Amino acid sequence: MEQTNRAAKIDRATRCAVCYAALLLLTLALGAAGLRFGSVKITAQKIISALGGEKSTAADIIMISRLPRVIAATVLGGALAVSGYLLQTFFANPIAGPFVLGISSGAKLTVALAMIVFLGNGMTLDSAGLIIAAFVGSLLSLGLIIPVSGRAQKNYMLIVCGIMIGYICSAVTEFVVTFADDSNIVNLHNWSMGSFSGIGMDEAGVMSAVVLAAMVPTFLLSKQIGAYQLGEAYARNSGVNIRWFRLAVILLSSLLSACVTAFAGPVSFVGIAVPHIVKRMLGTAKPRVIIPAAFLGGACFCLLCDLIARTLFAPTELSIGSVTAVLGAPVVIFIMMSRKK
Amino acid sequence: MGSIFRTEGLSAGYGRKVVLSGAEITAERGKITTLIGPNGCGKSTLLRTAAKQLEPLAGTVFVSGKSLRETGANELARKLSILLTDRVSPELMTCRDVVESGRYPYTGRLGILSEADREAVDEAMALTSTTELSGVDFARISDGQRQRVMLARAMSQQPELLILDEPTSYLDIRHKLELLNTLKKLVREKNTAVLMSLHELDLALRVSDKIVCIDGGKVGRVGTPEEIFSGGYISALYGISEACFCESSGCAELEKPAGAPEVFVISGGGNSGGVFRRLQREGTPFAAGIIPANDIDLPAARALAAEVVSRPAFSEAPREVVQRGLQLIGECGGVICCPGSCGALNPENSELLSCARRLGKLIGDA
């Protein structure tokens, strides 16, 4: 018995190590591919010399356009996946995520409003301002959805309400955009479809800092998240301060998804699909294993989707949201079907 | 003193709605204290308040002499663990993962288990016979196994006080017995105090060291099972007729058929319960006799028969008792004689049997 236990544990450890190695390699490979491919093909040699600081046209493309974009896809993809994981834990619902709960759309609305107000008055909105606007919008949507979750007896009720909130926010956003000045519309329209394009190195730096700042406390919450997986009562009995825990989860998941919406617009399904795939891969739901893996998985997923969005019909670019939806929605359907059993 | 758990003037409820008030309850180490009472009387509310899942509306709960308000969450988690009725359905957790979650209050920042933690988990799983389930997905085991694993989780917390809310719900009789036997073992070996609620009176009667009755939002009688299950108290507590509840077994019978007796059952000796219950199912009112006061058929007869003719134990049947039996046979349309109800030491039943034969009313030796 003792030996089989030990064997099972070693199996688990090996599986974890293999999965982590695979995720890391995949992230690096997809990141490299992101630098290499695009409307202009750049050789590996040129990429390396560009990263080394050499000046050339190719280096400009890499440093101004592609590298920030790869960083954004990595960081924001990871943030989305972890945000989804936190929301799934919070609502004890496997298909909860920032997009289906209307949190991304709430953030989109406040960012659109902030942009119109600021640009209309001749001011510019910096990265921090964008994040704050998106964060406020995320919290407002969560403020609407949390009371619903207390009343909704069935899991799907929560999702239906979230989707409705999402539609209302999108409708108001459309309305606002329609009556905004012409010069703003182009800017807004592009963004509200979701895209990693047009992100500069400065912005990539800001988002990396914010996401890292949110990831550290999230990882430190893994013990409490683990206790919470058996439900609120058992978590409280294990010594978790439920009120603080819930507040922390709300703030962190909002911050993570707000960061994504602020820079890339609403990106759908990553938050649901990635944590699910990662859990299946690792064969466990232990938060301290899943949280970093979900981050890496989200990075891979978004790097891949961005690559597809850029190269499939190059030079025409697809919106990132449509690619993530095509790849992510089947996973959601799969989750729903497999839980029926 | 001996009480690890004590409440003082405790009022429990949700928001402004008081479910239970003025409760003074204690629980001791090495003893099983059981709460019984009708549905909605506030057993669960009381237990949830006792486990600090709900704030008390008034009064105080003390665990090892310290008020819950002054006990930190982590400190309490090392003293008190719970097992609730709510079903948990965690994703991708093995049974061992579930049991290990009981060690949370003992682990550091990231919840990584030490060697001592693992030993406590092993011990809890051995105690609840769940060791062989270690690597099995918690979502794939039966209700009975699930309850044992949750009990192991509660035990791995190494509590001084274990609070269980109707731990036998959803379980079949074998698993009910297994669970209660495990609880008994635990109380004996670990000197844990158990405070739980039970729906099954027959099990409460057998497993409890102390019973606390909750009656109409107040604490009613408190005492040993023998004290509680006497004098018709249980029937009054649950609002059922006194006759249909057997205090010595803790079991209840269905309602007796209405009307004057149509069949007389010559009974006694322990084989008559089946006949009584068959007549009850068919809706035939019947009389039964002549049953000695110490006969095990008497409780069922009292509950189900329209009239019971009984005689004192270990003595001859008084003449008027026999007369009443004969009179009832005269009034009834038929007579059933249960096997083993007539013998050398109860000539009165033989007398009834021969009377029935004479009148041609004997419809069968059941």
XYZ file of C-alpha atoms in Angstrom:
707
model
C 0.000 0.000 0.000
C 2.731 2.387 1.088
C 4.681 1.533 -2.033
C 1.773 1.987 -4.407
C 1.150 5.369 -2.798
C 4.711 6.346 -3.357
C 4.610 5.047 -6.922
C 1.448 7.038 -7.605
C 3.131 10.130 -6.224
C 6.211 9.655 -8.414
C 3.945 9.127 -11.410
C 2.220 12.360 -10.654
C 5.493 14.205 -10.214
C 6.841 12.890 -13.530
C 3.631 13.798 -15.284
C 3.851 17.316 -13.871
C 7.471 17.698 -14.919
C 6.745 16.466 -18.438
C 3.746 18.767 -18.813
C 5.638 21.780 -17.527
C 8.571 21.076 -19.835
C 6.202 20.688 -22.783
C 4.377 23.919 -21.959
C 7.621 25.859 -21.581
C 9.058 24.532 -24.841
C 5.819 25.211 -26.660
C 5.697 28.783 -25.338
C 9.266 29.403 -26.479
C 8.685 27.792 -29.863
C 5.472 29.721 -30.481
C 7.133 32.929 -29.301
C 9.985 32.352 -31.756
C 7.506 31.588 -34.512
C 5.707 34.811 -33.658
C 8.926 36.738 -34.249
C 9.760 34.869 -37.434
C 6.485 34.836 -39.331
C 4.335 37.714 -40.485
C 3.753 39.719 -43.616
C 7.545 39.995 -43.928
C 9.600 36.883 -43.318
C 12.629 37.504 -41.168
C 15.371 34.943 -40.788
C 16.432 33.557 -37.463
C 19.830 35.153 -37.802
C 18.328 38.611 -38.242
C 16.035 38.072 -35.264
C 18.983 37.214 -33.045
C 20.994 40.207 -34.155
C 17.921 42.446 -33.731
C 17.467 41.214 -30.187
C 21.186 41.848 -29.701
C 20.630 45.532 -30.455
C 21.622 45.827 -34.113
C 19.798 48.481 -36.164
C 18.087 47.613 -39.450
C 14.626 47.606 -41.021
C 14.123 44.027 -39.951
C 15.250 44.925 -36.444
C 12.688 47.730 -36.357
C 9.917 45.336 -37.335
C 11.030 42.956 -34.622
C 11.535 45.471 -31.829
C 8.622 47.824 -32.568
C 5.997 45.468 -33.849
C 6.608 41.768 -33.309
C 8.404 41.501 -29.978
C 5.875 43.629 -28.072
C 3.165 41.648 -29.744
C 4.675 38.331 -28.687
C 5.129 39.632 -25.151
C 1.530 40.841 -25.104
C 0.163 37.511 -26.336
C 2.229 35.652 -23.725
C 1.411 37.873 -20.772
C -2.215 38.578 -21.610
C -2.949 34.978 -22.582
C -1.563 33.823 -19.253
C -3.526 36.496 -17.414
C -6.769 35.463 -19.120
C -6.330 31.797 -18.308
C -5.531 32.474 -14.644
C -8.412 34.950 -14.394
C -10.727 32.252 -15.766
C -9.371 29.706 -13.300
C -9.999 32.075 -10.391
C -13.561 32.747 -11.535
C -14.255 29.028 -11.955
C -13.109 28.478 -8.395
C -15.064 31.428 -7.076
C -18.353 30.446 -8.714
C -17.712 26.675 -8.457
C -18.643 26.564 -12.129
C -16.435 24.953 -14.786
C -17.573 27.239 -17.591
C -17.190 30.531 -15.755
C -14.718 32.943 -17.311
C -14.194 36.671 -17.795
C -15.907 36.656 -21.184
C -19.033 34.564 -20.533
C -19.699 36.338 -17.236
C -19.774 39.707 -19.000
C -16.691 40.973 -17.167
C -14.717 41.614 -20.360
C -17.676 43.430 -21.887
C -18.081 45.576 -18.790
C -14.415 46.498 -19.042
C -14.837 47.200 -22.756
C -17.652 49.632 -22.012
C -15.765 51.630 -19.418
C -12.632 51.718 -21.563
C -14.680 52.977 -24.536
C -16.266 55.657 -22.360
C -12.911 56.678 -20.915
C -11.369 56.876 -24.391
C -14.167 59.035 -25.755
C -14.126 61.377 -22.791
C -10.335 61.737 -22.765
C -9.743 61.927 -26.515
C -12.761 64.203 -26.950
C -11.189 66.671 -24.560
C -7.875 66.513 -26.330
C -6.134 64.475 -23.632
C -4.361 61.174 -24.114
C -5.088 58.081 -22.119
C -1.996 56.231 -20.940
C -1.666 52.533 -20.113
C -2.361 52.983 -16.434
C -5.518 54.951 -17.229
C -6.703 52.207 -19.572
C -6.125 49.541 -16.963
C -7.927 51.518 -14.271
C -10.917 52.105 -16.577
C -11.060 48.404 -17.479
C -10.653 47.396 -13.824
C -13.598 49.576 -12.806
C -15.717 48.079 -15.584
C -14.766 44.518 -14.568
C -15.714 45.201 -10.978
C -19.040 46.723 -12.020
C -19.939 43.619 -14.029
C -18.877 41.352 -11.172
C -20.944 43.532 -8.847
C -23.960 42.656 -10.988
C -23.180 38.970 -11.405
C -22.289 38.095 -7.792
C -25.763 38.781 -6.356
C -27.169 36.658 -9.199
C -24.851 33.786 -8.301
C -26.256 33.774 -4.775
C -29.781 33.241 -6.113
C -29.143 31.088 -9.164
C -29.790 27.481 -8.189
C -28.423 26.104 -11.426
C -24.999 26.606 -12.910
C -26.321 27.598 -16.305
C -28.409 30.430 -14.813
C -25.201 32.185 -13.846
C -23.824 31.849 -17.360
C -27.066 33.037 -18.950
C -27.031 36.119 -16.727
C -23.378 36.726 -17.539
C -24.023 36.540 -21.259
C -26.959 38.936 -20.887
C -24.808 41.415 -18.981
C -22.228 41.027 -21.739
C -24.826 41.827 -24.416
C -26.092 44.879 -22.550
C -22.552 46.221 -22.130
C -21.740 45.563 -25.790
C -24.943 47.265 -26.892
C -24.195 50.348 -24.819
C -20.636 50.337 -26.169
C -21.945 50.235 -29.747
C -24.310 53.059 -28.926
C -21.549 55.183 -27.466
C -19.243 54.472 -30.400
C -21.955 55.418 -32.905
C -22.234 58.882 -31.432
C -18.523 59.426 -30.895
C -16.337 61.631 -33.114
C -15.142 60.116 -36.380
C -11.504 60.151 -35.461
C -12.158 58.053 -32.376
C -14.330 55.481 -34.058
C -11.590 53.929 -36.159
C -9.445 53.549 -33.101
C -12.263 52.083 -31.004
C -13.678 49.801 -33.598
C -10.407 48.079 -34.181
C -9.849 47.576 -30.496
C -13.348 46.434 -29.584
C -12.959 43.374 -31.819
C -9.924 42.243 -29.866
C -6.406 42.389 -31.201
C -2.806 42.233 -30.039
C -1.692 44.586 -32.787
C -0.561 48.134 -32.153
C 0.906 47.337 -28.758
C 4.217 49.080 -28.192
C 7.203 48.134 -26.085
C 6.227 50.563 -23.302
C 2.768 49.086 -23.036
C 4.208 45.582 -23.045
C 6.357 46.630 -20.097
C 3.416 48.049 -18.161
C 1.196 45.008 -18.726
C 3.996 42.637 -17.747
C 4.498 44.535 -14.508
C 0.795 44.607 -13.666
C 0.207 40.953 -14.524
C 3.266 39.875 -12.550
C 2.056 41.947 -9.612
C -1.282 40.125 -9.754
C 0.219 36.668 -10.331
C 2.344 36.642 -7.177
C -0.561 37.068 -4.721
C -2.656 34.698 -6.861
C -0.054 31.977 -6.491
C 0.167 32.662 -2.762
C -3.597 32.127 -2.566
C -3.250 28.583 -3.871
C -3.611 27.042 -0.421
C -6.899 28.854 0.164
C -8.117 28.065 -3.343
C -7.411 24.402 -2.658
C -9.463 24.529 0.533
C -12.239 26.328 -1.321
C -12.547 23.521 -3.880
C -14.548 21.510 -1.339
C -16.989 24.385 -0.880
C -17.274 27.398 1.351
C -18.214 25.579 4.553
C -15.242 23.224 4.488
C -12.915 26.074 3.518
C -14.110 28.055 6.529
C -13.673 24.983 8.697
C -10.092 24.695 7.417
C -9.401 28.165 8.754
C -9.851 30.236 5.580
C -11.146 33.744 6.132
C -13.889 33.546 3.524
C -14.627 37.255 3.286
C -11.016 38.198 2.585
C -10.532 35.282 0.297
C -13.552 36.124 -1.845
C -12.534 39.768 -2.024
C -8.993 38.833 -3.024
C -10.202 36.473 -5.753
C -12.575 39.101 -7.161
C -9.933 41.811 -7.194
C -7.229 39.616 -8.705
C -9.387 38.050 -11.401
C -10.760 41.483 -12.319
C -7.308 43.003 -12.470
C -6.001 40.205 -14.677
C -8.881 40.319 -17.126
C -8.961 44.145 -17.034
C -5.352 44.181 -18.159
C -6.276 42.066 -21.166
C -9.280 44.165 -22.104
C -7.377 47.410 -21.672
C -4.699 46.435 -24.189
C -6.216 43.838 -26.464
C -9.967 44.298 -26.136
C -12.279 41.417 -25.272
C -10.753 38.008 -26.007
C -13.171 35.138 -25.627
C -12.982 31.539 -24.363
C -9.302 31.475 -23.364
C -10.348 31.739 -19.716
C -12.530 28.635 -19.922
C -10.683 26.435 -22.384
C -7.136 26.752 -21.092
C -7.640 25.905 -17.390
C -9.718 22.937 -18.466
C -7.110 21.608 -20.890
C -4.344 22.160 -18.352
C -6.240 20.311 -15.610
C -6.787 17.348 -17.932
C -3.131 17.372 -18.945
C -1.853 17.379 -15.392
C -4.604 15.113 -14.081
C -5.052 17.209 -10.962
C -6.758 20.380 -9.805
C -4.148 21.329 -7.193
C -3.962 25.123 -7.436
C -0.239 25.435 -6.807
C 0.379 23.191 -9.819
C -2.440 24.497 -11.983
C -1.932 28.267 -11.591
C 1.535 28.458 -13.190
C 0.566 25.801 -15.747
C -2.591 27.737 -16.657
C -0.461 30.829 -17.181
C 1.870 28.974 -19.541
C -1.066 27.285 -21.257
C -2.797 30.620 -21.784
C 0.397 32.043 -23.221
C 0.710 29.136 -25.693
C -2.940 29.367 -26.655
C -2.828 33.103 -27.347
C 0.526 32.953 -29.134
C -0.888 30.272 -31.399
C -4.134 32.157 -31.992
C -2.261 35.379 -32.709
C -0.011 33.575 -35.134
C -3.038 32.178 -36.940
C -4.766 35.565 -36.897
C -1.750 37.230 -38.498
C -0.688 34.632 -41.021
C -3.785 32.766 -42.192
C -5.021 35.475 -44.564
C -1.923 37.688 -44.539
C -1.658 40.551 -45.098
C -5.283 40.801 -43.877
C -5.394 40.253 -40.147
C -8.191 38.437 -38.293
C -9.367 39.649 -34.898
C -7.851 37.568 -32.130
C -11.279 37.027 -30.551
C -12.581 35.159 -33.580
C -9.620 32.778 -33.598
C -9.787 32.063 -29.857
C -13.524 31.467 -30.201
C -13.099 28.953 -33.002
C -10.474 27.044 -31.010
C -11.952 27.588 -27.537
C -15.696 27.159 -27.975
C -15.477 23.437 -28.871
C -13.698 22.877 -25.560
C -16.625 24.483 -23.729
C -19.061 22.247 -25.585
C -16.899 19.263 -24.668
C -16.968 20.245 -20.973
C -20.745 20.570 -21.037
C -21.157 17.190 -22.733
C -18.755 15.328 -20.476
C -20.437 16.646 -17.330
C -23.827 15.319 -18.396
C -22.682 11.773 -17.669
C -14.485 20.777 33.410
C -15.277 17.781 31.224
C -17.196 19.741 28.612
C -15.107 20.639 25.605
C -18.111 22.277 24.034
C -20.626 24.482 25.791
C -23.225 27.031 24.733
C -24.587 29.796 26.924
C -27.988 31.257 26.149
C -27.363 30.611 22.478
C -29.815 31.890 19.886
C -29.260 30.660 16.366
C -30.907 31.528 13.083
C -30.560 33.308 9.781
C -30.605 37.100 9.695
C -33.501 38.254 11.851
C -35.206 34.879 11.869
C -34.509 33.129 15.155
C -34.747 29.363 14.707
C -33.581 28.328 18.153
C -33.155 30.322 21.342
C -31.804 29.999 24.859
C -29.891 26.840 24.074
C -27.618 25.466 26.822
C -25.830 22.431 25.451
C -22.617 20.650 26.318
C -20.561 17.943 24.658
C -17.828 15.926 26.338
C -14.688 14.217 25.108
C -15.066 10.512 24.538
C -18.823 10.811 24.201
C -21.294 10.959 21.357
C -23.881 13.664 21.861
C -26.804 13.445 19.468
C -29.360 16.105 18.620
C -32.783 14.814 17.697
C -36.007 16.603 16.879
C -38.509 17.122 14.077
C -37.570 18.531 10.676
C -36.915 22.243 10.748
C -36.521 22.348 14.535
C -33.101 23.970 14.193
C -30.666 21.073 14.583
C -28.628 22.053 11.531
C -28.774 25.728 12.405
C -27.473 24.951 15.868
C -24.660 22.791 14.508
C -23.681 25.420 11.937
C -23.573 28.051 14.639
C -21.552 25.744 16.867
C -19.013 25.293 14.048
C -18.793 29.073 13.464
C -20.321 28.707 10.035
C -23.075 31.039 11.239
C -22.745 33.887 13.702
C -24.844 33.382 16.849
C -27.783 35.800 17.121
C -27.269 35.939 20.879
C -25.326 34.059 23.515
C -21.932 32.423 23.302
C -20.382 29.188 22.097
C -17.338 27.934 23.988
C -14.896 25.410 22.558
C -12.293 24.174 25.069
C -13.339 26.947 27.395
C -12.707 29.742 24.894
C -15.450 31.760 23.242
C -15.728 31.286 19.469
C -15.534 35.049 18.998
C -12.071 35.077 20.539
C -10.884 31.949 18.719
C -8.961 32.594 15.507
C -9.984 30.788 12.330
C -6.837 28.679 12.192
C -6.890 27.932 15.921
C -10.488 26.770 15.662
C -9.679 24.644 12.619
C -7.251 22.635 14.752
C -9.860 22.050 17.434
C -13.038 21.496 15.511
C -13.864 19.772 12.254
C -17.138 19.260 10.461
C -18.969 16.844 8.206
C -22.001 18.349 6.524
C -24.866 17.023 4.443
C -24.092 19.233 1.444
C -22.644 17.100 -1.307
C -19.273 18.236 -2.508
C -18.196 17.505 -6.063
C -14.618 18.620 -6.459
C -13.021 18.221 -9.844
C -10.072 15.891 -10.386
C -9.335 15.283 -6.717
C -8.361 11.830 -5.516
C -9.757 10.644 -2.208
C -6.363 11.212 -0.672
C -6.351 14.812 -1.939
C -9.689 15.311 -0.197
C -8.423 13.836 3.073
C -5.217 15.883 2.808
C -7.275 19.071 2.625
C -8.032 18.459 6.303
C -4.384 19.246 7.057
C -4.656 22.846 5.814
C -4.672 24.449 9.253
C -1.364 22.709 10.027
C 0.520 23.617 6.838
C 2.449 26.723 5.842
C 1.820 29.424 3.268
C 1.624 27.120 0.237
C -0.063 24.207 1.942
C 2.734 21.700 1.385
C 2.379 18.676 3.657
C 5.137 17.640 6.045
C 5.946 14.059 7.031
C 3.843 14.470 10.189
C 0.913 15.696 8.078
C 1.194 12.638 5.850
C 1.185 10.359 8.872
C -1.964 12.021 10.187
C -3.602 11.492 6.792
C -2.531 7.825 6.716
C -3.908 7.311 10.196
C -7.238 8.980 9.441
C -7.626 6.879 6.307
C -6.768 3.679 8.145
C -9.230 4.520 10.914
C -12.064 5.016 8.420
C -10.994 2.079 6.188
C -10.485 4.342 3.199
C -6.818 3.552 2.578
C -7.603 1.484 -0.505
C -9.474 4.442 -2.031
C -6.372 6.697 -1.875
C -5.773 7.087 -5.586
C -9.393 6.879 -6.728
C -11.120 9.981 -8.103
C -13.464 11.323 -5.423
C -16.171 11.900 -8.044
C -16.256 8.182 -8.878
C -16.965 6.612 -5.489
C -20.295 5.697 -3.896
C -22.167 7.812 -1.359
C -21.142 5.516 1.465
C -17.474 5.698 0.533
C -17.742 9.435 0.043
C -19.067 9.917 3.550
C -16.229 7.803 4.950
C -13.666 9.829 3.013
C -15.189 13.060 4.285
C -15.018 11.615 7.787
C -11.344 10.812 7.188
C -10.872 14.416 6.068
C -12.478 15.622 9.282
C -10.300 13.249 11.329
C -7.054 14.249 9.628
C -7.721 17.689 11.083
C -7.101 15.989 14.474
C -10.013 17.756 16.125
C -10.998 17.679 19.756
C -14.582 18.159 18.678
C -16.195 16.659 15.606
C -19.489 18.118 14.419
C -21.602 16.053 12.020
C -24.863 17.120 10.451
C -26.948 14.047 9.686
C -23.972 11.938 8.628
C -26.152 8.961 7.723
C -28.303 10.712 5.104
C -28.145 9.042 1.670
C -26.582 5.907 3.148
C -28.051 2.428 3.060
C -28.354 0.483 6.285
C -24.988 -1.245 5.972
C -23.171 2.017 5.394
C -25.108 3.711 8.178
C -23.915 1.027 10.580
C -20.361 1.191 9.252
C -20.240 4.933 9.694
C -21.611 4.837 13.223
C -19.265 2.008 14.182
C -16.371 4.075 12.884
C -17.563 7.022 14.956
C -17.715 4.842 18.045
C -14.207 3.577 17.401
C -12.958 7.079 16.949
C -14.511 8.317 20.148
C -12.997 5.405 22.026
C -9.515 5.532 20.488
C -9.046 9.264 20.049
C -11.171 10.488 22.931
C -12.816 12.904 20.499
C -16.052 14.635 21.403
C -18.765 14.059 18.818
C -21.746 16.358 18.416
C -24.120 15.335 15.682
C -27.689 15.361 14.513
C -29.490 12.202 13.464
C -32.838 11.561 11.843
C -32.966 7.862 12.590
C -34.267 7.462 16.136
C -33.422 3.768 16.255
C -29.769 4.599 15.500
C -29.730 7.578 17.875
C -30.958 5.274 20.620
C -28.108 2.853 19.975
C -25.129 5.069 19.223
C -25.544 8.038 21.566
C -24.053 8.504 24.993
C -26.219 11.567 25.442
C -29.257 12.809 23.582
C -30.350 16.432 23.309
C -33.905 16.975 22.112
C -34.770 20.110 20.191
C -38.412 20.961 20.534
C -40.180 23.986 19.066
C -37.128 26.250 18.925
C -35.908 25.329 22.425
C -33.752 22.649 23.918
C -36.059 20.040 25.422
C -35.020 17.021 27.398
C -31.340 16.153 27.725
C -30.199 12.786 28.995
C -29.146 9.237 28.287
C -31.038 7.380 25.549
C -32.875 5.399 28.239
C -34.096 8.595 29.883
C -35.209 10.149 26.605
C -36.877 7.065 25.174
C -39.341 6.677 28.019
C -42.709 7.922 29.142
C -43.940 8.738 25.645
C -41.602 11.722 25.357
C -40.433 10.926 21.812
C -43.999 10.566 20.538
C -44.834 13.966 21.993
C -41.643 15.498 20.562
C -42.460 14.409 17.029
C -46.225 14.763 17.396
C -47.011 11.122 16.602
C -49.434 8.873 18.425
C -47.837 7.204 21.400
C -48.993 3.748 20.405
C -47.226 3.634 17.059
C -43.740 4.300 18.474
C -41.839 1.544 20.239
C -39.557 3.089 22.832
C -37.406 0.044 23.382
C -36.452 -0.352 19.715
C -36.829 3.235 18.542
C -38.967 2.025 15.646
C -42.356 3.250 14.543
C -45.353 1.481 13.004
C -47.755 2.848 10.404
C -51.233 3.987 11.399
C -53.671 1.255 12.469
C -56.731 0.529 10.297
C -59.836 2.323 11.571
C -63.009 0.594 12.723
C -64.206 -2.240 14.904
C -62.088 -5.418 14.794
C -63.069 -7.830 12.010
C -60.418 -10.463 12.706
C -59.079 -11.805 15.980
C -55.406 -12.812 15.998
C -54.389 -15.384 18.575
C -50.867 -14.144 19.068
C -47.781 -14.031 21.235
C -44.458 -15.780 21.251
C -42.709 -13.522 18.778
C -44.127 -14.706 15.452
C -47.137 -12.453 15.152
C -45.634 -9.191 13.844
C -45.898 -10.347 10.245
C -49.597 -11.168 10.588
C -50.308 -7.816 12.264
C -48.535 -5.931 9.494
C -50.233 -7.937 6.732
C -53.655 -7.089 8.188
C -52.576 -3.455 8.519
C -51.532 -3.380 4.843
C -54.842 -4.914 3.803
C -56.660 -2.321 5.916
C -58.427 -4.909 8.091
C -59.021 -3.770 11.675
C -58.199 -6.575 14.088
C -57.957 -7.498 17.763
C -55.020 -9.427 19.234
C -54.585 -11.562 22.314
C -53.906 -12.946 24.724
C -50.364 -11.543 24.857
C -48.237 -11.624 28.027
C -47.005 -8.196 29.130
C -43.384 -9.216 28.482
C -43.968 -10.646 25.026
C -42.054 -9.112 22.103
C -45.239 -9.139 20.012
C -46.885 -6.677 22.373
C -45.416 -3.362 21.022
C -46.502 -4.141 17.457
C -49.931 -5.297 18.691
C -50.349 -2.079 20.705
C -49.464 -0.029 17.629
C -51.572 -1.875 15.078
C -54.498 -3.666 16.742
C -57.852 -2.029 17.408
C -57.838 -3.821 20.746
C -55.190 -5.812 22.552
C -56.025 -8.354 25.188
C -53.027 -8.707 27.450
C -52.192 -10.561 30.612
C -49.528 -9.932 33.319
C -46.130 -11.560 32.752
C -45.220 -14.822 34.479
C -48.674 -15.384 35.902
C -51.968 -16.962 34.934
C -54.396 -15.004 32.814
C -57.154 -13.518 34.998
C -60.579 -14.891 34.130
C -61.995 -11.570 32.923
C -59.122 -11.282 30.400
C -59.964 -14.678 28.928
C -63.638 -13.700 28.863
C -62.832 -10.578 26.897
C -60.864 -12.680 24.401
C -63.758 -15.084 23.940
C -66.170 -12.180 23.563
C -64.015 -10.582 20.837
C -63.857 -13.900 18.958
C -67.636 -13.934 19.093
C -67.783 -10.452 17.562
C -65.128 -10.988 14.868
C -65.813 -12.602 11.494
C -62.665 -14.701 11.534
C -59.798 -15.885 13.707
C -56.138 -16.337 12.799
C -53.874 -18.409 15.000
C -50.194 -17.487 14.789
C -47.661 -20.336 14.981
C -46.141 -20.757 18.394
C -48.806 -18.744 20.124
C -50.333 -21.724 21.963
C -48.403 -23.838 24.399
C -48.520 -25.576 27.731
C -47.765 -22.433 29.687
C -50.504 -20.313 28.129
C -53.624 -22.488 28.224
C -55.765 -19.354 27.679
C -54.705 -19.174 24.011
C -55.526 -22.872 23.515
C -58.913 -22.132 24.979
C -59.421 -19.287 22.472
C -58.298 -21.586 19.631
C -60.748 -24.322 20.493
C -63.514 -21.729 20.813
C -62.676 -20.451 17.323
C -62.720 -24.022 15.920
C -66.074 -24.662 17.541
C -67.538 -21.524 15.991
C -65.978 -22.415 12.608
C -64.273 -19.046 12.457
C -60.699 -20.219 12.097
C -59.498 -18.810 8.760
C -56.045 -20.245 8.974
C -52.946 -20.980 10.867
C -50.954 -18.110 9.551
